[in-house]
Amino acid sequence: MGERRCALVRVLVLQAAWAVSGGQVRYSVPEEAKAGTVLGRLAQDLGLEAGEAEARRLRLVAQGRRASVEVSGASGALVLSSRLDREELCGKSAPCALRLEVLVERPLRVFHVELEVTDINDNAPVFPAARKNLSIAESSVLGSRFPLEGASDADIGVNAQLTYTLSPSEHFSLDLHRSEEYRESLFLVLTKPLDRETIPVHRLVLTASDGGRPSLTGTMELVITVLDANDNAPRFNQSVYKMQLLENAAEGTLVARVNATDPDLGSNGEVTFSVSNTFPEKGKNIFHLNARTGELNLAGGVDYEDIRSYEIQIEATDKGTPPLSGHCKVVLEVLDVNDNAPEVWVTSLSVPVSEDASLGTVVALLSVSDRDSGANGRVRCWVWPASPFGLEATFAGSYSLVLREALDRERVSEYEVEVRAEDGGAPPLRASRGLRVPVSDVNDNAPAFAQAVYTVLARENNAAGAELARLWARDPDEAGNGRVSYSVWEGGAAAVSASGAAGGGWRPASSYVSVDAESGRVWALQPLDYEELQVLQFEVRAVDAGEPPLCGNATVQLFVLDENDNAPALLPPAGSAAEAGGVAGEAAELGAAAAGAVSGSGTLWAWAAWGAPAGQVVAKIRAVDADSGYNAWLRYELWEPRGKGPFRVGLYSGEVSTARALDEADGPRQRLLIVVRDHGEPARSATATLSVSLVEAAEAALAAGSSSSSLSSLSLSRAAGAGAELGPGAASAATNVWLVVAICAVSSLFLLAVVLYGASRWAPRAAVLSGPGPTTLVCASEVGSWSYSQRHSRSLCVADGAGKSDLMVFSPNFPPPPPPGPAAKDTQPEPSALLDTVSGTLLLCLVPSPTPFPLTCPVSPASFAVVVWSRAPPRRPGGGR
């Protein structure tokens, strides 16, 4: 026990010495050491700092009996967890070493530790049997040798070196023959002639002692029977037969043929063969010896990986009395064949692998082995498919599965990797191990719409909350990285009005539409009006829930489709300020129509001369529809009078012209009811009443001039009204101007009255102007226009080349014109019936000069007029009239 304790101390001292060769640490421990024995400071030997072993999860990869060793988590020491039996682990192999794999995480590394288990003398020599019976003829000559079965010791080295002693005997001694090539041979040697009559049976004790300290022994009793007379024993032609046998040899294969001869005659010379001993004992049932021929055949299977050689003791015995025997040894070497495929083990697997993992990342650790030897045991490994992973050899039989190419989970979300191994035999044997390597997702894909621009058509007057479109953005990421939410980008939206200009500039899209965050449905927040908005362009943004979030955009062009929701609106008659005002005037007309500036049904006035030929244009009906396309395409129809009336209306021009020559039979006045329709479904309409007075040609010309003056007065009155809208300062300035004009008018009132009276006396048909029929408004762009706002601008004009005089009348209030109807030509109407204007209107009447008849300009008690004659129309500085 003292020596064993000393050996343990020596082992512990050796643990302090470690060597690193290619990442390998070596320790040594005696077998049968107690559990808990510290084998070495593994963490320190691997270069880890104090406390780093537990932080980086230093651990062993257990495989088979390697679980007898463990790593202390706190100290990082390598500790024995259970007793080790060298004979059980390695048998007779020397040295006995266990290869351990040590893993360190953060980062992942692998180290290899070799633990050598040293032998102690814990096994005593053992003989095959406790008793051995021998028969020796008394005629045996001195020096005769009788083989004995030696003892076996499971230990190795010095502990297995056996010495033999024989109990004291004057007839026998021991002869031990040792050879480096074969096992030791033990013989019992006859040293003194035997005398059966003196000692018929010899009982000896054979003792085997090993070389351990202390030495252990084993004994076997030898019972020697002395036989009489047969003094020649059989002899083999070879003492040792060396044979070789492939491990895949079939049963019945001839292993060896032994031959022995006996010079005796008769039964003393007849030899039979038998197997006296087989080492190892497993071979007893594997081989069969023919007792008559000496042929040794294979009766079972041999395995090179189990037992590599056999020693078979064969005895040849004659039939003499007593029988004599001779002995030989058959040494059988088993040859390796490639009958073991490689084996692949996965010792560690780190999955899933992030798709943004760097190249060289270790995914798994593998171990590969082959039980064959030589070229049959050399293994080549590779990965299939060849990408994106590869194998790197870390130690003999150990490999790392590493990342060689960048991963993309959206392209391949999981890999089925097969590690293949092939040995160097002929033919080679293969093995494989499948690995499933899932790829974890990162947010590397932004949501993408199927279209960069979506065109959406929506009818106007849709209900609030109506679904306009449904957008969808694809994000190939998974979970939150692929969960998309939608929103309207608050950068603004271009709202295009029906006139083509930006309606209100940039307005937030959220005032028109909203997008469902989950489904991508686009909803209308309010009814759309084509007349207000034709095109709405906005952006929808799709954002995923990744970290950081990624987004994608799509442009939505919403086109509002027109519906026939606006009836035609009548415009002021031709000659208003709209024509002189150009584009501004046209916009004003459209605005006035949309606001209902002219009622859907109103009375217009016109004059026609008797005898006017067919086709002469009397008036023009003007209307506008705020809709577009067919909904705004207008047609004009004459409803009254029906049949063959003297007038007709252009279907699409709105011009009222004579259908035939006019005569006095048509009456002094014609009332026309004109319907203006659009082409919508259903159609909408407006009506206009046109009162046409039939007069003489000269009266028609004068009436046309009067109507132009009325138009100018209307424009001036509206300009005066504008002063009230412009503010207190502007209104005051305008009032001063009109006061000056009024003073001038009053001072000339008397003179003008006299002139008018004289003129009326010399005009034979002066009463024509007193006839029924109101003054109409005619566009006179050459005279000029007074504008008090962009919305209410008007212009007055007369025909070119006619002499003009200006009559300005301030009228605070005029009654509406009389209803159309027949009236006598000589009837003198009320003065207020000649003027068609509104309260507070300034009339500018233009009459030719000189005129063949006096001009009577009736006014109400609350109004006054100024008349000025001129021979030519006034010219503006720019040359216009």
Coordinates of C-alpha atoms in Angstrom, one line a residue, residues 619-848:
A619 CA -79.4 86.8 -80.1
K620 CA -77.1 84.2 -78.6
I621 CA -77.9 82.1 -75.6
R622 CA -74.8 81.4 -73.6
A623 CA -74.6 78.6 -70.9
V624 CA -71.9 76.7 -69.2
D625 CA -71.9 73.3 -67.4
A626 CA -69.5 72.7 -64.5
D627 CA -69.3 69.0 -65.5
S628 CA -67.0 67.7 -68.2
G629 CA -67.1 65.5 -71.3
Y630 CA -70.6 64.5 -72.4
N631 CA -72.0 65.8 -69.1
A632 CA -70.9 69.3 -70.1
W633 CA -71.8 69.0 -73.8
L634 CA -74.8 71.3 -74.2
R635 CA -77.6 71.4 -76.8
Y636 CA -80.2 74.2 -77.2
E637 CA -83.8 73.5 -78.1
L638 CA -86.7 75.8 -78.8
W639 CA -89.7 74.7 -76.8
E640 CA -92.0 77.6 -77.4
P641 CA -93.4 78.5 -79.8
R642 CA -93.9 75.1 -81.3
G643 CA -94.3 74.6 -85.0
K644 CA -93.5 77.1 -87.7
G645 CA -92.3 80.1 -85.6
P646 CA -90.3 83.0 -87.1
F647 CA -87.2 82.0 -85.1
R648 CA -85.0 79.0 -84.6
V649 CA -82.1 78.1 -82.3
G650 CA -78.7 76.5 -83.2
L651 CA -78.6 73.1 -81.7
Y652 CA -75.1 73.4 -80.3
S653 CA -74.3 77.1 -80.9
G654 CA -77.2 78.7 -79.0
E655 CA -77.6 81.4 -81.7
V656 CA -81.2 82.6 -82.1
S657 CA -81.8 83.5 -85.8
T658 CA -84.7 84.2 -88.0
A659 CA -86.2 81.1 -89.7
R660 CA -87.9 83.3 -92.3
A661 CA -88.4 86.9 -93.2
L662 CA -90.2 88.8 -90.5
D663 CA -93.3 90.8 -91.3
E664 CA -95.9 92.8 -89.3
A665 CA -98.1 89.7 -89.0
D666 CA -95.6 88.3 -86.5
G667 CA -96.7 90.9 -84.0
P668 CA -94.6 93.4 -82.1
R669 CA -93.1 90.9 -79.7
Q670 CA -92.1 87.3 -79.7
R671 CA -91.6 85.3 -76.5
L672 CA -89.2 82.3 -77.0
L673 CA -88.7 79.6 -74.4
I674 CA -85.3 77.9 -74.9
V675 CA -84.2 74.8 -73.0
V676 CA -80.5 74.1 -72.5
R677 CA -79.7 70.4 -71.9
D678 CA -76.5 68.5 -71.3
H679 CA -75.7 65.0 -72.5
G680 CA -75.5 63.3 -69.1
E681 CA -77.4 60.4 -67.8
P682 CA -79.9 61.5 -66.7
A683 CA -79.8 64.8 -68.5
R684 CA -80.0 68.0 -66.6
S685 CA -81.5 71.2 -68.1
A686 CA -82.0 75.0 -67.7
T687 CA -84.5 77.2 -69.4
A688 CA -84.1 80.7 -70.7
T689 CA -86.9 83.1 -71.8
L690 CA -86.0 85.4 -74.7
S691 CA -88.3 88.3 -75.5
V692 CA -87.8 89.6 -79.0
S693 CA -89.3 93.0 -80.0
L694 CA -90.0 93.5 -83.6
V695 CA -89.2 97.1 -84.7
E696 CA -88.3 99.1 -87.8
A697 CA -84.7 98.8 -89.0
A698 CA -83.7 102.2 -87.7
E699 CA -85.4 101.6 -84.4
A700 CA -83.6 98.2 -84.1
A701 CA -80.2 100.0 -84.6
L702 CA -81.2 102.6 -82.0
A703 CA -82.4 99.9 -79.6
A704 CA -79.1 98.0 -80.1
G705 CA -77.2 101.2 -79.1
S706 CA -79.5 101.7 -76.1
S707 CA -78.9 98.1 -75.0
S708 CA -75.2 98.7 -75.3
S709 CA -75.6 101.8 -73.1
S710 CA -77.5 99.8 -70.7
L711 CA -74.7 97.2 -70.6
S712 CA -72.2 99.9 -70.0
S713 CA -74.3 101.3 -67.2
L714 CA -74.6 97.8 -65.7
S715 CA -70.9 97.4 -65.8
L716 CA -70.4 100.8 -64.2
S717 CA -72.9 100.0 -61.5
R718 CA -71.2 96.7 -60.7
A719 CA -67.9 98.6 -60.6
A720 CA -69.5 101.0 -58.2
G721 CA -70.7 98.1 -56.1
A722 CA -67.2 96.8 -56.1
G723 CA -66.1 99.9 -54.3
A724 CA -68.2 98.8 -51.4
E725 CA -66.5 95.5 -51.3
L726 CA -63.0 96.8 -51.6
G727 CA -63.1 98.5 -48.2
P728 CA -63.9 101.8 -46.5
G729 CA -61.0 103.8 -48.2
A730 CA -61.7 102.6 -51.7
A731 CA -65.4 103.1 -51.3
S732 CA -64.9 106.7 -50.2
A733 CA -62.7 107.5 -53.1
A734 CA -65.2 106.0 -55.6
T735 CA -68.0 108.0 -54.0
N736 CA -66.1 111.3 -54.5
V737 CA -65.7 110.5 -58.2
W738 CA -69.4 109.9 -58.6
L739 CA -70.2 113.1 -56.7
V740 CA -68.1 115.1 -59.2
V741 CA -69.9 113.4 -62.1
A742 CA -73.3 114.1 -60.5
I743 CA -72.5 117.8 -60.0
C744 CA -71.5 118.1 -63.6
A745 CA -74.7 116.4 -64.7
V746 CA -77.0 118.6 -62.6
S747 CA -75.4 121.7 -63.9
S748 CA -76.1 120.6 -67.5
L749 CA -79.5 119.2 -66.8
F750 CA -81.5 122.1 -68.0
L751 CA -79.6 122.6 -71.2
L752 CA -79.8 119.0 -72.0
A753 CA -83.6 118.9 -71.4
V754 CA -84.1 121.8 -73.9
V755 CA -82.0 120.0 -76.5
L756 CA -83.9 116.8 -76.0
Y757 CA -87.2 118.6 -76.3
G758 CA -86.2 120.2 -79.6
A759 CA -84.9 117.0 -81.0
S760 CA -88.1 115.2 -80.2
R761 CA -90.1 117.8 -82.0
W762 CA -88.2 117.2 -85.3
A763 CA -88.1 113.4 -85.1
P764 CA -91.3 112.0 -86.8
R765 CA -90.9 108.5 -85.3
A766 CA -89.3 109.4 -82.0
A767 CA -92.0 107.5 -80.1
V768 CA -90.4 104.2 -81.2
L769 CA -88.0 104.4 -78.3
S770 CA -90.9 104.7 -76.0
G771 CA -92.3 101.4 -77.2
P772 CA -92.3 98.3 -75.1
G773 CA -89.2 96.3 -74.7
P774 CA -86.3 96.6 -72.2
T775 CA -82.8 97.5 -72.9
T776 CA -80.4 94.5 -73.3
L777 CA -76.8 94.2 -72.3
V778 CA -74.3 93.8 -75.1
C779 CA -70.6 93.1 -74.8
A780 CA -68.5 96.1 -75.8
S781 CA -64.8 95.3 -75.3
E782 CA -63.7 98.3 -77.4
V783 CA -65.2 100.8 -75.0
G784 CA -63.4 99.4 -72.0
S785 CA -64.4 97.8 -68.7
W786 CA -64.6 98.8 -65.1
S787 CA -63.7 95.9 -62.8
Y788 CA -64.1 95.9 -59.1
S789 CA -63.1 92.3 -58.6
Q790 CA -61.9 89.4 -60.6
R791 CA -65.2 87.6 -60.0
H792 CA -67.5 90.5 -61.1
S793 CA -65.7 92.0 -64.1
R794 CA -67.8 93.0 -67.1
S795 CA -67.2 94.8 -70.4
L796 CA -69.5 96.8 -72.7
C797 CA -69.1 97.2 -76.4
V798 CA -70.9 98.3 -79.6
A799 CA -70.4 97.6 -83.3
D800 CA -67.3 99.1 -84.9
G801 CA -67.5 102.3 -86.9
A802 CA -70.7 103.7 -85.3
G803 CA -70.7 107.1 -83.8
K804 CA -71.2 107.1 -80.0
S805 CA -72.4 109.4 -77.3
D806 CA -72.4 108.5 -73.6
L807 CA -75.5 108.7 -71.3
M808 CA -74.8 107.9 -67.7
V809 CA -77.8 107.3 -65.4
F810 CA -77.7 106.6 -61.7
S811 CA -80.7 104.6 -60.8
P812 CA -81.1 103.5 -57.1
N813 CA -84.0 101.2 -57.9
F814 CA -85.8 100.1 -61.1
P815 CA -88.6 97.6 -61.3
P816 CA -88.1 94.5 -63.3
P817 CA -89.0 94.5 -67.0
P818 CA -92.6 93.8 -68.0
P819 CA -93.5 90.3 -68.9
P820 CA -93.4 89.6 -72.6
G821 CA -96.6 89.9 -74.5
P822 CA -98.3 91.6 -77.4
A823 CA -98.4 95.4 -77.2
A824 CA -99.5 98.1 -79.6
K825 CA -96.8 99.8 -81.6
D826 CA -98.1 103.2 -80.6
T827 CA -98.4 102.4 -76.9
Q828 CA -96.0 104.6 -74.9
P829 CA -94.6 102.5 -72.0
E830 CA -93.6 103.7 -68.7
P831 CA -90.1 105.1 -68.6
S832 CA -88.9 102.6 -66.1
A833 CA -89.9 99.8 -68.5
L834 CA -87.1 100.8 -70.9
L835 CA -84.3 99.9 -68.5
D836 CA -83.4 96.4 -67.4
T837 CA -81.1 96.9 -64.5
V838 CA -80.8 96.4 -60.7
S839 CA -80.7 98.7 -57.8
G840 CA -77.8 101.1 -57.7
T841 CA -76.8 100.5 -61.4
L842 CA -75.0 103.0 -63.5
L843 CA -76.2 102.8 -67.2
L844 CA -74.0 104.0 -70.1
C845 CA -76.2 104.5 -73.2
L846 CA -74.4 104.9 -76.5
V847 CA -76.4 106.5 -79.4
P848 CA -75.3 107.5 -82.9

